[in-house]
Amino acid sequence: MTTSTTGYKVIGTRPLRHDGVDKVTGRALYGADVQMAGLLHGRILRSPIPHGLLRSLDASKALELPGVEAVVTCADLTDPGDRIAELGEGAVNLKHLSSNCLARGKVHYKGQAVAAVAAVSAHLAEEALKLIAVEYEGLPHVTDVRAAMQDGAPLLHDDLVTESLGKPTGKRSNIAKHIQFKKGDVAQGFQQAAVVIEREFHTATVHQGYIEPHNATALWNADGTVTIWCSTQGAFTVRAQVAELLGIPLSRIKVVPMEIGGGFGGKIRVYLEPVAAALSKKTGKPVKITMNRADVFEATGPTPGSYIKVKMGADKDGKLVAARATLAYEAGAFPGSPLGPGAMCIFACYDIPNVHIDGYDVVVNKPATSAYRAPGATNAAFASETVVDELCEHLKIDPLDFRIQNGAREGTRRADGPVFPRIGMVETAQTAKQHAHYTAPLGPNPKAQISNPKFEKAGDGANLGFEISGLRVPRRGRGVASGFWFNCGLKSSASASVNADGTVSLVEGSTDIGGSRTSIAMQLAESLGIRADDVRPAVGDTDTVGYTDVTGGSRVTFATGWAAYEAGQDIKRQMIARAALLWGVQPEAVAYEDGTLRCLSDDKKRLTFKELSEKLHATGGTIVGRASVDPPGVGGGFATHVVDVEVDPETGKVTVLRYTAVQDVGKAIHPSYVEGQMQGGVVQGIGWALNEEYIYNEQGVMTNASFLDYRMPTALDLPMIDTVLVEVANPGHPYGVRGVGEVPIVPPPAALANAIYQALGVRMDELPMSPGRVMAKLLAKQ
Amino acid sequence: MARVWIPPLLRDLTGGRETATVPGANVGELIEALEQQFPGVRGRLCPGGALRPGLAVIVDGQVGRLGLLETAGPDSEVHFLPAIAGG
């Protein structure tokens, strides 16, 4: 299904990625590859307790160790005070940001950075950490969101009072913020309902799990300038954060974004960069710090665990009439969970006349949470989409028909107020319903087929499995779920210079996480009418490209692509002027079509882009197109997923048999990369759904801070993820682009929960749906 | 005049009113007009003279990029919502 323009020459094709050879040959340079003369190695001393006062710190013995060159603590960072700054993608409390880099007087989670050492080798730096004497005064801790909300819970911050849109509550609490949305009259709405379902859900803390750990190398030059090489989603936000934390002007800092091995929202906030810079300032030498996996788990931002209560009602015809939700998200040690978007997404897939949503941002003694792919939306969708499935069951309505009937569409007013423009929610449900996956028989489990040739229709939801010689055999189920994510616009810059051989060198400011170099280059190529591989894209550092916001919010192909498009228009205007000069006509008499310039008054006068490029030096010099944009017109993204599972009732193990992700992508610039984003999002959603979680012991310590024990899915766990691109063009973008990277992580947990229900007849209400939790549900049912 | 949707947590200042139609060419002027009708609104939305950190203004369905300077037309619809930060 497509409503987007199809007459493109470059857009919609699948050229080889420009950075492909470097990536597959291992020549691409990542932050840990940075080497230079005199390089020192830094390591971080981390808190062994989840909550406590820092009474004293003595680094004298560490400094006596030969080869150790410096130790830094919070005293080496500027005390920013209790100030909030807009740094790139959002507001940041600088006191919290600074304390998260190096604790100031108190530790709020196990793993929080307390001090850092620079030494001539990483091993020596590690040894030196053991020589730093720190005296802690332990305090009671709390790691569960609901426990943290109770009166009498240990308070993480002496000065934290609940903020309720500026209304002073005066009450000290772990609840940092209360938000609320209302639409219609929810009490009256529920009175119209024939079926009302109310359920409670819990989701665990999970990590983005990017393969490349955080790293930073800093060189504080003798002239007071600082250069930082790091793995980041946004060089400019690193620059802004470091400037604030070190108290030096932006112009003194250059941030060089290295290739990045995944971010997903977790590489926006700084952790190591200001610390490496402070160590470099003290030593006068370059300092590199890299995290290990335990550091990444324990000291960088995962996504919040949550408690969500959802109540939804539909009338006898299956029309949603009312919905109510309460969301409590763990912010971690400092306020700032993705509560807002979670609350705004929870019912966004549907047109519901009466809605009431309350949300609470709650601090707990865990690492400060960060964004993770559609932050907040996956938790929320797990709850609402599971309740929708239960409504469909009671109403005996096909779940995709229910979504087609109730789905949000152009003109639907969201629960938080604004009205949707042209969107593709209903189209994703329609496409899923017509897909061969959804219409295919679910298929019996082979063993069950032996037992019972007339395998029961999937969805009976009541049978715990067939018995063969006393052993229950696995059962299969199919589930569906939908999801929404807003996507973002924000600011991007690009410049492009025309080379004499007809190619164009493009410099853009978005670090490339998912193939965006190529999707941006393709938009420039399309605008100029040249081939994608005639554009040579590069990601600039903060001194070589204009301000560009982070690679996040599914915004890069939309906004940086828009900047490239505008840079292309700038080049076209200048090329037309050059052709007019050559032909002795006014620019209005020159047409630019498909990469060819044509004189309107003499059809014999034509120059291809390449031919004119050769003449630029003789007609005034090279041409540089440039653009800096902050575009409106962001198009939200919807997805509907279908999944088949097989569940072993003896072990509770869930095996994903088949997965199909249908998504409104606006216009797929490079379909392979769009498909890759969808597949990656689904896989992360499956991991979140079935296995991943931070497991804490009673001492508030994470007990599974390694990839051995933090179970992420591998290729062996998964089938090929089938993708279906629905193209409902975004009218707000020159090429119809919508962000695609985040929404695919939203539906999987709910889709899997609904499939497990169809297989076993038990409703899962807690993530992850690990074998133990599935078994607990089964045993409770028995 | 633009139609401003009052955030539910601000309705203690508006007597429960969900929307208000007020004059103003930009968001700052709309908030000033709201302040005249509902004293206290300005301080809650714009402490320190700028939009509250973490708050976004939505004009006609689009996230405002200019804060209080974001223009609003006579038929505009204005919302104040949590700012979105993606991953």
mmCIF file with all atom_site columns, N, CA and C in Angstrom, chain A residues 84 89 163-167 178 180-182 233 264-265 371 375 413 416-418 485-486 553 630 632-634 742, chain B residues 3 5 7-12 18 44-45 52-55 58 61-62 65 77 79 81-87:
data_model
loop_
_atom_site.group_PDB
_atom_site.id
_atom_site.type_symbol
_atom_site.label_atom_id
_atom_site.label_alt_id
_atom_site.label_comp_id
_atom_site.label_asym_id
_atom_site.label_entity_id
_atom_site.label_seq_id
_atom_site.pdbx_PDB_ins_code
_atom_site.Cartn_x
_atom_site.Cartn_y
_atom_site.Cartn_z
_atom_site.occupancy
_atom_site.B_iso_or_equiv
_atom_site.pdbx_formal_charge
_atom_site.auth_seq_id
_atom_site.auth_comp_id
_atom_site.auth_asym_id
_atom_site.auth_atom_id
_atom_site.pdbx_PDB_model_num
ATOM 1   N N  . ILE A 1 84  ? 19.013  24.450 35.183 1.00 0.00 ? 84  ILE A N  1
ATOM 2   C CA . ILE A 1 84  ? 18.526  23.624 34.078 1.00 0.00 ? 84  ILE A CA 1
ATOM 3   C C  . ILE A 1 84  ? 18.925  24.291 32.770 1.00 0.00 ? 84  ILE A C  1
ATOM 4   N N  . GLU A 1 89  ? 18.758  17.833 22.834 1.00 0.00 ? 89  GLU A N  1
ATOM 5   C CA . GLU A 1 89  ? 17.432  17.264 22.648 1.00 0.00 ? 89  GLU A CA 1
ATOM 6   C C  . GLU A 1 89  ? 16.473  17.573 23.790 1.00 0.00 ? 89  GLU A C  1
ATOM 7   N N  . GLU A 1 163 ? 6.792   18.051 41.328 1.00 0.00 ? 163 GLU A N  1
ATOM 8   C CA . GLU A 1 163 ? 6.457   19.179 40.464 1.00 0.00 ? 163 GLU A CA 1
ATOM 9   C C  . GLU A 1 163 ? 5.199   18.806 39.671 1.00 0.00 ? 163 GLU A C  1
ATOM 10  N N  . SER A 1 164 ? 4.234   19.695 39.700 1.00 0.00 ? 164 SER A N  1
ATOM 11  C CA . SER A 1 164 ? 2.964   19.413 39.053 1.00 0.00 ? 164 SER A CA 1
ATOM 12  C C  . SER A 1 164 ? 2.582   20.616 38.201 1.00 0.00 ? 164 SER A C  1
ATOM 13  N N  . LEU A 1 165 ? 3.307   20.766 37.095 1.00 0.00 ? 165 LEU A N  1
ATOM 14  C CA . LEU A 1 165 ? 3.175   21.920 36.208 1.00 0.00 ? 165 LEU A CA 1
ATOM 15  C C  . LEU A 1 165 ? 3.222   23.225 36.998 1.00 0.00 ? 165 LEU A C  1
ATOM 16  N N  . GLY A 1 166 ? 4.240   23.328 37.791 1.00 0.00 ? 166 GLY A N  1
ATOM 17  C CA . GLY A 1 166 ? 4.491   24.574 38.494 1.00 0.00 ? 166 GLY A CA 1
ATOM 18  C C  . GLY A 1 166 ? 3.685   24.762 39.761 1.00 0.00 ? 166 GLY A C  1
ATOM 19  N N  . LYS A 1 167 ? 2.771   23.855 40.064 1.00 0.00 ? 167 LYS A N  1
ATOM 20  C CA . LYS A 1 167 ? 1.973   24.002 41.274 1.00 0.00 ? 167 LYS A CA 1
ATOM 21  C C  . LYS A 1 167 ? 2.798   23.491 42.458 1.00 0.00 ? 167 LYS A C  1
ATOM 22  N N  . HIS A 1 178 ? 4.433   14.987 38.348 1.00 0.00 ? 178 HIS A N  1
ATOM 23  C CA . HIS A 1 178 ? 3.113   14.433 38.027 1.00 0.00 ? 178 HIS A CA 1
ATOM 24  C C  . HIS A 1 178 ? 2.631   15.107 36.750 1.00 0.00 ? 178 HIS A C  1
ATOM 25  N N  . GLN A 1 180 ? -0.587  14.984 33.611 1.00 0.00 ? 180 GLN A N  1
ATOM 26  C CA . GLN A 1 180 ? -1.979  14.528 33.444 1.00 0.00 ? 180 GLN A CA 1
ATOM 27  C C  . GLN A 1 180 ? -2.511  14.964 32.073 1.00 0.00 ? 180 GLN A C  1
ATOM 28  N N  . PHE A 1 181 ? -3.306  14.092 31.482 1.00 0.00 ? 181 PHE A N  1
ATOM 29  C CA . PHE A 1 181 ? -4.026  14.436 30.252 1.00 0.00 ? 181 PHE A CA 1
ATOM 30  C C  . PHE A 1 181 ? -5.485  14.028 30.411 1.00 0.00 ? 181 PHE A C  1
ATOM 31  N N  . LYS A 1 182 ? -6.372  14.866 29.916 1.00 0.00 ? 182 LYS A N  1
ATOM 32  C CA . LYS A 1 182 ? -7.803  14.556 29.988 1.00 0.00 ? 182 LYS A CA 1
ATOM 33  C C  . LYS A 1 182 ? -8.451  14.876 28.648 1.00 0.00 ? 182 LYS A C  1
ATOM 34  N N  . GLN A 1 233 ? 25.829  10.121 20.060 1.00 0.00 ? 233 GLN A N  1
ATOM 35  C CA . GLN A 1 233 ? 24.739  10.370 19.116 1.00 0.00 ? 233 GLN A CA 1
ATOM 36  C C  . GLN A 1 233 ? 24.670  11.839 18.722 1.00 0.00 ? 233 GLN A C  1
ATOM 37  N N  . PHE A 1 264 ? 20.908  4.065  20.350 1.00 0.00 ? 264 PHE A N  1
ATOM 38  C CA . PHE A 1 264 ? 19.491  3.832  20.671 1.00 0.00 ? 264 PHE A CA 1
ATOM 39  C C  . PHE A 1 264 ? 18.963  4.794  21.734 1.00 0.00 ? 264 PHE A C  1
ATOM 40  N N  . GLY A 1 265 ? 19.629  5.916  21.922 1.00 0.00 ? 265 GLY A N  1
ATOM 41  C CA . GLY A 1 265 ? 19.208  6.887  22.938 1.00 0.00 ? 265 GLY A CA 1
ATOM 42  C C  . GLY A 1 265 ? 20.143  6.942  24.119 1.00 0.00 ? 265 GLY A C  1
ATOM 43  N N  . ALA A 1 371 ? 17.130  7.757  27.269 1.00 0.00 ? 371 ALA A N  1
ATOM 44  C CA . ALA A 1 371 ? 16.209  7.400  26.204 1.00 0.00 ? 371 ALA A CA 1
ATOM 45  C C  . ALA A 1 371 ? 16.552  6.011  25.666 1.00 0.00 ? 371 ALA A C  1
ATOM 46  N N  . PRO A 1 375 ? 11.323  6.243  23.497 1.00 0.00 ? 375 PRO A N  1
ATOM 47  C CA . PRO A 1 375 ? 11.373  6.150  24.957 1.00 0.00 ? 375 PRO A CA 1
ATOM 48  C C  . PRO A 1 375 ? 10.010  6.277  25.627 1.00 0.00 ? 375 PRO A C  1
ATOM 49  N N  . ARG A 1 413 ? -8.509  13.434 17.396 1.00 0.00 ? 413 ARG A N  1
ATOM 50  C CA . ARG A 1 413 ? -7.876  14.224 18.457 1.00 0.00 ? 413 ARG A CA 1
ATOM 51  C C  . ARG A 1 413 ? -7.227  13.283 19.459 1.00 0.00 ? 413 ARG A C  1
ATOM 52  N N  . ASP A 1 416 ? -3.849  13.709 24.439 1.00 0.00 ? 416 ASP A N  1
ATOM 53  C CA . ASP A 1 416 ? -3.137  14.864 24.975 1.00 0.00 ? 416 ASP A CA 1
ATOM 54  C C  . ASP A 1 416 ? -3.499  16.148 24.251 1.00 0.00 ? 416 ASP A C  1
ATOM 55  N N  . GLY A 1 417 ? -4.405  16.102 23.311 1.00 0.00 ? 417 GLY A N  1
ATOM 56  C CA . GLY A 1 417 ? -4.953  17.328 22.754 1.00 0.00 ? 417 GLY A CA 1
ATOM 57  C C  . GLY A 1 417 ? -4.861  17.548 21.270 1.00 0.00 ? 417 GLY A C  1
ATOM 58  N N  . PRO A 1 418 ? -3.644  17.554 20.690 1.00 0.00 ? 418 PRO A N  1
ATOM 59  C CA . PRO A 1 418 ? -3.544  17.886 19.266 1.00 0.00 ? 418 PRO A CA 1
ATOM 60  C C  . PRO A 1 418 ? -4.263  16.883 18.358 1.00 0.00 ? 418 PRO A C  1
ATOM 61  N N  . TRP A 1 485 ? 4.835   6.176  17.556 1.00 0.00 ? 485 TRP A N  1
ATOM 62  C CA . TRP A 1 485 ? 5.889   7.061  18.048 1.00 0.00 ? 485 TRP A CA 1
ATOM 63  C C  . TRP A 1 485 ? 5.830   8.381  17.280 1.00 0.00 ? 485 TRP A C  1
ATOM 64  N N  . PHE A 1 486 ? 6.116   9.453  18.017 1.00 0.00 ? 486 PHE A N  1
ATOM 65  C CA . PHE A 1 486 ? 5.948   10.797 17.449 1.00 0.00 ? 486 PHE A CA 1
ATOM 66  C C  . PHE A 1 486 ? 6.927   11.093 16.314 1.00 0.00 ? 486 PHE A C  1
ATOM 67  N N  . GLY A 1 553 ? 15.387  10.294 18.030 1.00 0.00 ? 553 GLY A N  1
ATOM 68  C CA . GLY A 1 553 ? 14.031  10.719 17.707 1.00 0.00 ? 553 GLY A CA 1
ATOM 69  C C  . GLY A 1 553 ? 13.634  10.391 16.277 1.00 0.00 ? 553 GLY A C  1
ATOM 70  N N  . ASP A 1 630 ? 15.413  23.724 10.616 1.00 0.00 ? 630 ASP A N  1
ATOM 71  C CA . ASP A 1 630 ? 14.716  23.314 11.832 1.00 0.00 ? 630 ASP A CA 1
ATOM 72  C C  . ASP A 1 630 ? 13.279  23.055 11.391 1.00 0.00 ? 630 ASP A C  1
ATOM 73  N N  . PRO A 1 632 ? 9.491   22.053 10.346 1.00 0.00 ? 632 PRO A N  1
ATOM 74  C CA . PRO A 1 632 ? 8.221   21.564 10.864 1.00 0.00 ? 632 PRO A CA 1
ATOM 75  C C  . PRO A 1 632 ? 7.815   20.342 10.046 1.00 0.00 ? 632 PRO A C  1
ATOM 76  N N  . GLY A 1 633 ? 6.594   19.903 10.225 1.00 0.00 ? 633 GLY A N  1
ATOM 77  C CA . GLY A 1 633 ? 6.088   18.848 9.349  1.00 0.00 ? 633 GLY A CA 1
ATOM 78  C C  . GLY A 1 633 ? 6.469   17.447 9.745  1.00 0.00 ? 633 GLY A C  1
ATOM 79  N N  . VAL A 1 634 ? 6.861   17.255 11.007 1.00 0.00 ? 634 VAL A N  1
ATOM 80  C CA . VAL A 1 634 ? 7.226   15.904 11.452 1.00 0.00 ? 634 VAL A CA 1
ATOM 81  C C  . VAL A 1 634 ? 6.020   14.971 11.314 1.00 0.00 ? 634 VAL A C  1
ATOM 82  N N  . GLU A 1 742 ? 12.240  4.126  15.475 1.00 0.00 ? 742 GLU A N  1
ATOM 83  C CA . GLU A 1 742 ? 11.839  3.866  16.854 1.00 0.00 ? 742 GLU A CA 1
ATOM 84  C C  . GLU A 1 742 ? 10.559  3.045  16.998 1.00 0.00 ? 742 GLU A C  1
ATOM 85  N N  . ARG B 2 3   ? -7.257  29.546 19.970 1.00 0.00 ? 3   ARG B N  1
ATOM 86  C CA . ARG B 2 3   ? -7.878  28.723 21.014 1.00 0.00 ? 3   ARG B CA 1
ATOM 87  C C  . ARG B 2 3   ? -6.767  27.962 21.758 1.00 0.00 ? 3   ARG B C  1
ATOM 88  N N  . TRP B 2 5   ? -5.643  25.356 24.641 1.00 0.00 ? 5   TRP B N  1
ATOM 89  C CA . TRP B 2 5   ? -6.097  24.249 25.483 1.00 0.00 ? 5   TRP B CA 1
ATOM 90  C C  . TRP B 2 5   ? -5.357  24.327 26.807 1.00 0.00 ? 5   TRP B C  1
ATOM 91  N N  . PRO B 2 7   ? -3.789  23.008 29.999 1.00 0.00 ? 7   PRO B N  1
ATOM 92  C CA . PRO B 2 7   ? -3.365  21.704 30.533 1.00 0.00 ? 7   PRO B CA 1
ATOM 93  C C  . PRO B 2 7   ? -4.192  21.349 31.774 1.00 0.00 ? 7   PRO B C  1
ATOM 94  N N  . PRO B 2 8   ? -4.591  20.093 31.923 1.00 0.00 ? 8   PRO B N  1
ATOM 95  C CA . PRO B 2 8   ? -5.435  19.721 33.073 1.00 0.00 ? 8   PRO B CA 1
ATOM 96  C C  . PRO B 2 8   ? -4.867  20.181 34.416 1.00 0.00 ? 8   PRO B C  1
ATOM 97  N N  . LEU B 2 9   ? -3.549  20.138 34.559 1.00 0.00 ? 9   LEU B N  1
ATOM 98  C CA . LEU B 2 9   ? -2.959  20.515 35.846 1.00 0.00 ? 9   LEU B CA 1
ATOM 99  C C  . LEU B 2 9   ? -2.930  22.023 36.053 1.00 0.00 ? 9   LEU B C  1
ATOM 100 N N  . LEU B 2 10  ? -3.381  22.755 35.051 1.00 0.00 ? 10  LEU B N  1
ATOM 101 C CA . LEU B 2 10  ? -3.447  24.214 35.179 1.00 0.00 ? 10  LEU B CA 1
ATOM 102 C C  . LEU B 2 10  ? -4.893  24.680 35.384 1.00 0.00 ? 10  LEU B C  1
ATOM 103 N N  . ARG B 2 11  ? -5.786  23.739 35.327 1.00 0.00 ? 11  ARG B N  1
ATOM 104 C CA . ARG B 2 11  ? -7.205  24.139 35.354 1.00 0.00 ? 11  ARG B CA 1
ATOM 105 C C  . ARG B 2 11  ? -7.670  24.578 36.736 1.00 0.00 ? 11  ARG B C  1
ATOM 106 N N  . ASP B 2 12  ? -6.810  24.378 37.753 1.00 0.00 ? 12  ASP B N  1
ATOM 107 C CA . ASP B 2 12  ? -7.134  24.950 39.063 1.00 0.00 ? 12  ASP B CA 1
ATOM 108 C C  . ASP B 2 12  ? -7.134  26.475 38.986 1.00 0.00 ? 12  ASP B C  1
ATOM 109 N N  . GLU B 2 18  ? -11.488 24.112 30.072 1.00 0.00 ? 18  GLU B N  1
ATOM 110 C CA . GLU B 2 18  ? -10.561 23.303 29.288 1.00 0.00 ? 18  GLU B CA 1
ATOM 111 C C  . GLU B 2 18  ? -9.887  24.104 28.184 1.00 0.00 ? 18  GLU B C  1
ATOM 112 N N  . ARG B 2 44  ? 3.207   29.752 36.009 1.00 0.00 ? 44  ARG B N  1
ATOM 113 C CA . ARG B 2 44  ? 3.265   28.288 35.947 1.00 0.00 ? 44  ARG B CA 1
ATOM 114 C C  . ARG B 2 44  ? 3.826   27.814 34.601 1.00 0.00 ? 44  ARG B C  1
ATOM 115 N N  . LEU B 2 45  ? 3.484   28.538 33.529 1.00 0.00 ? 45  LEU B N  1
ATOM 116 C CA . LEU B 2 45  ? 3.956   28.122 32.207 1.00 0.00 ? 45  LEU B CA 1
ATOM 117 C C  . LEU B 2 45  ? 5.343   28.666 31.894 1.00 0.00 ? 45  LEU B C  1
ATOM 118 N N  . ARG B 2 52  ? 8.570   26.809 30.595 1.00 0.00 ? 52  ARG B N  1
ATOM 119 C CA . ARG B 2 52  ? 9.082   25.903 31.627 1.00 0.00 ? 52  ARG B CA 1
ATOM 120 C C  . ARG B 2 52  ? 9.931   24.804 30.982 1.00 0.00 ? 52  ARG B C  1
ATOM 121 N N  . PRO B 2 53  ? 11.105  24.524 31.540 1.00 0.00 ? 53  PRO B N  1
ATOM 122 C CA . PRO B 2 53  ? 11.935  23.450 30.967 1.00 0.00 ? 53  PRO B CA 1
ATOM 123 C C  . PRO B 2 53  ? 11.158  22.133 30.868 1.00 0.00 ? 53  PRO B C  1
ATOM 124 N N  . GLY B 2 54  ? 11.317  21.488 29.777 1.00 0.00 ? 54  GLY B N  1
ATOM 125 C CA . GLY B 2 54  ? 10.616  20.225 29.574 1.00 0.00 ? 54  GLY B CA 1
ATOM 126 C C  . GLY B 2 54  ? 9.218   20.378 29.018 1.00 0.00 ? 54  GLY B C  1
ATOM 127 N N  . LEU B 2 55  ? 8.801   21.633 28.811 1.00 0.00 ? 55  LEU B N  1
ATOM 128 C CA . LEU B 2 55  ? 7.469   21.888 28.263 1.00 0.00 ? 55  LEU B CA 1
ATOM 129 C C  . LEU B 2 55  ? 7.611   22.340 26.812 1.00 0.00 ? 55  LEU B C  1
ATOM 130 N N  . ILE B 2 58  ? 2.667   23.433 21.243 1.00 0.00 ? 58  ILE B N  1
ATOM 131 C CA . ILE B 2 58  ? 2.244   22.836 19.974 1.00 0.00 ? 58  ILE B CA 1
ATOM 132 C C  . ILE B 2 58  ? 1.245   23.795 19.336 1.00 0.00 ? 58  ILE B C  1
ATOM 133 N N  . GLY B 2 61  ? -0.795  21.616 15.689 1.00 0.00 ? 61  GLY B N  1
ATOM 134 C CA . GLY B 2 61  ? -0.289  20.250 15.541 1.00 0.00 ? 61  GLY B CA 1
ATOM 135 C C  . GLY B 2 61  ? 1.204   20.148 15.375 1.00 0.00 ? 61  GLY B C  1
ATOM 136 N N  . GLN B 2 62  ? 1.903   21.263 15.258 1.00 0.00 ? 62  GLN B N  1
ATOM 137 C CA . GLN B 2 62  ? 3.348   21.236 15.055 1.00 0.00 ? 62  GLN B CA 1
ATOM 138 C C  . GLN B 2 62  ? 4.062   21.713 16.314 1.00 0.00 ? 62  GLN B C  1
ATOM 139 N N  . ARG B 2 65  ? 9.085   25.748 17.496 1.00 0.00 ? 65  ARG B N  1
ATOM 140 C CA . ARG B 2 65  ? 10.545  25.750 17.559 1.00 0.00 ? 65  ARG B CA 1
ATOM 141 C C  . ARG B 2 65  ? 11.089  27.060 18.106 1.00 0.00 ? 65  ARG B C  1
ATOM 142 N N  . GLU B 2 77  ? -4.757  26.565 17.034 1.00 0.00 ? 77  GLU B N  1
ATOM 143 C CA . GLU B 2 77  ? -5.036  25.755 18.221 1.00 0.00 ? 77  GLU B CA 1
ATOM 144 C C  . GLU B 2 77  ? -3.703  25.534 18.925 1.00 0.00 ? 77  GLU B C  1
ATOM 145 N N  . HIS B 2 79  ? -1.453  24.057 22.260 1.00 0.00 ? 79  HIS B N  1
ATOM 146 C CA . HIS B 2 79  ? -1.364  23.120 23.391 1.00 0.00 ? 79  HIS B CA 1
ATOM 147 C C  . HIS B 2 79  ? -0.006  23.268 24.072 1.00 0.00 ? 79  HIS B C  1
ATOM 148 N N  . LEU B 2 81  ? 2.504   20.835 26.117 1.00 0.00 ? 81  LEU B N  1
ATOM 149 C CA . LEU B 2 81  ? 2.682   19.403 26.375 1.00 0.00 ? 81  LEU B CA 1
ATOM 150 C C  . LEU B 2 81  ? 4.120   19.112 26.786 1.00 0.00 ? 81  LEU B C  1
ATOM 151 N N  . PRO B 2 82  ? 4.344   17.958 27.402 1.00 0.00 ? 82  PRO B N  1
ATOM 152 C CA . PRO B 2 82  ? 5.724   17.576 27.689 1.00 0.00 ? 82  PRO B CA 1
ATOM 153 C C  . PRO B 2 82  ? 6.547   17.508 26.402 1.00 0.00 ? 82  PRO B C  1
ATOM 154 N N  . ALA B 2 83  ? 7.762   18.014 26.473 1.00 0.00 ? 83  ALA B N  1
ATOM 155 C CA . ALA B 2 83  ? 8.644   17.945 25.305 1.00 0.00 ? 83  ALA B CA 1
ATOM 156 C C  . ALA B 2 83  ? 9.026   16.497 25.047 1.00 0.00 ? 83  ALA B C  1
ATOM 157 N N  . ILE B 2 84  ? 9.152   16.163 23.777 1.00 0.00 ? 84  ILE B N  1
ATOM 158 C CA . ILE B 2 84  ? 9.509   14.803 23.377 1.00 0.00 ? 84  ILE B CA 1
ATOM 159 C C  . ILE B 2 84  ? 11.004  14.737 23.091 1.00 0.00 ? 84  ILE B C  1
ATOM 160 N N  . ALA B 2 85  ? 11.637  13.738 23.643 1.00 0.00 ? 85  ALA B N  1
ATOM 161 C CA . ALA B 2 85  ? 13.030  13.473 23.297 1.00 0.00 ? 85  ALA B CA 1
ATOM 162 C C  . ALA B 2 85  ? 13.110  12.015 22.862 1.00 0.00 ? 85  ALA B C  1
ATOM 163 N N  . GLY B 2 86  ? 13.607  11.796 21.685 1.00 0.00 ? 86  GLY B N  1
ATOM 164 C CA . GLY B 2 86  ? 13.620  10.433 21.157 1.00 0.00 ? 86  GLY B CA 1
ATOM 165 C C  . GLY B 2 86  ? 14.917  9.713  21.469 1.00 0.00 ? 86  GLY B C  1
ATOM 166 N N  . GLY B 2 87  ? 14.961  8.457  21.082 1.00 0.00 ? 87  GLY B N  1
ATOM 167 C CA . GLY B 2 87  ? 16.154  7.662  21.314 1.00 0.00 ? 87  GLY B CA 1
ATOM 168 C C  . GLY B 2 87  ? 16.924  7.425  20.052 1.00 0.00 ? 87  GLY B C  1
#
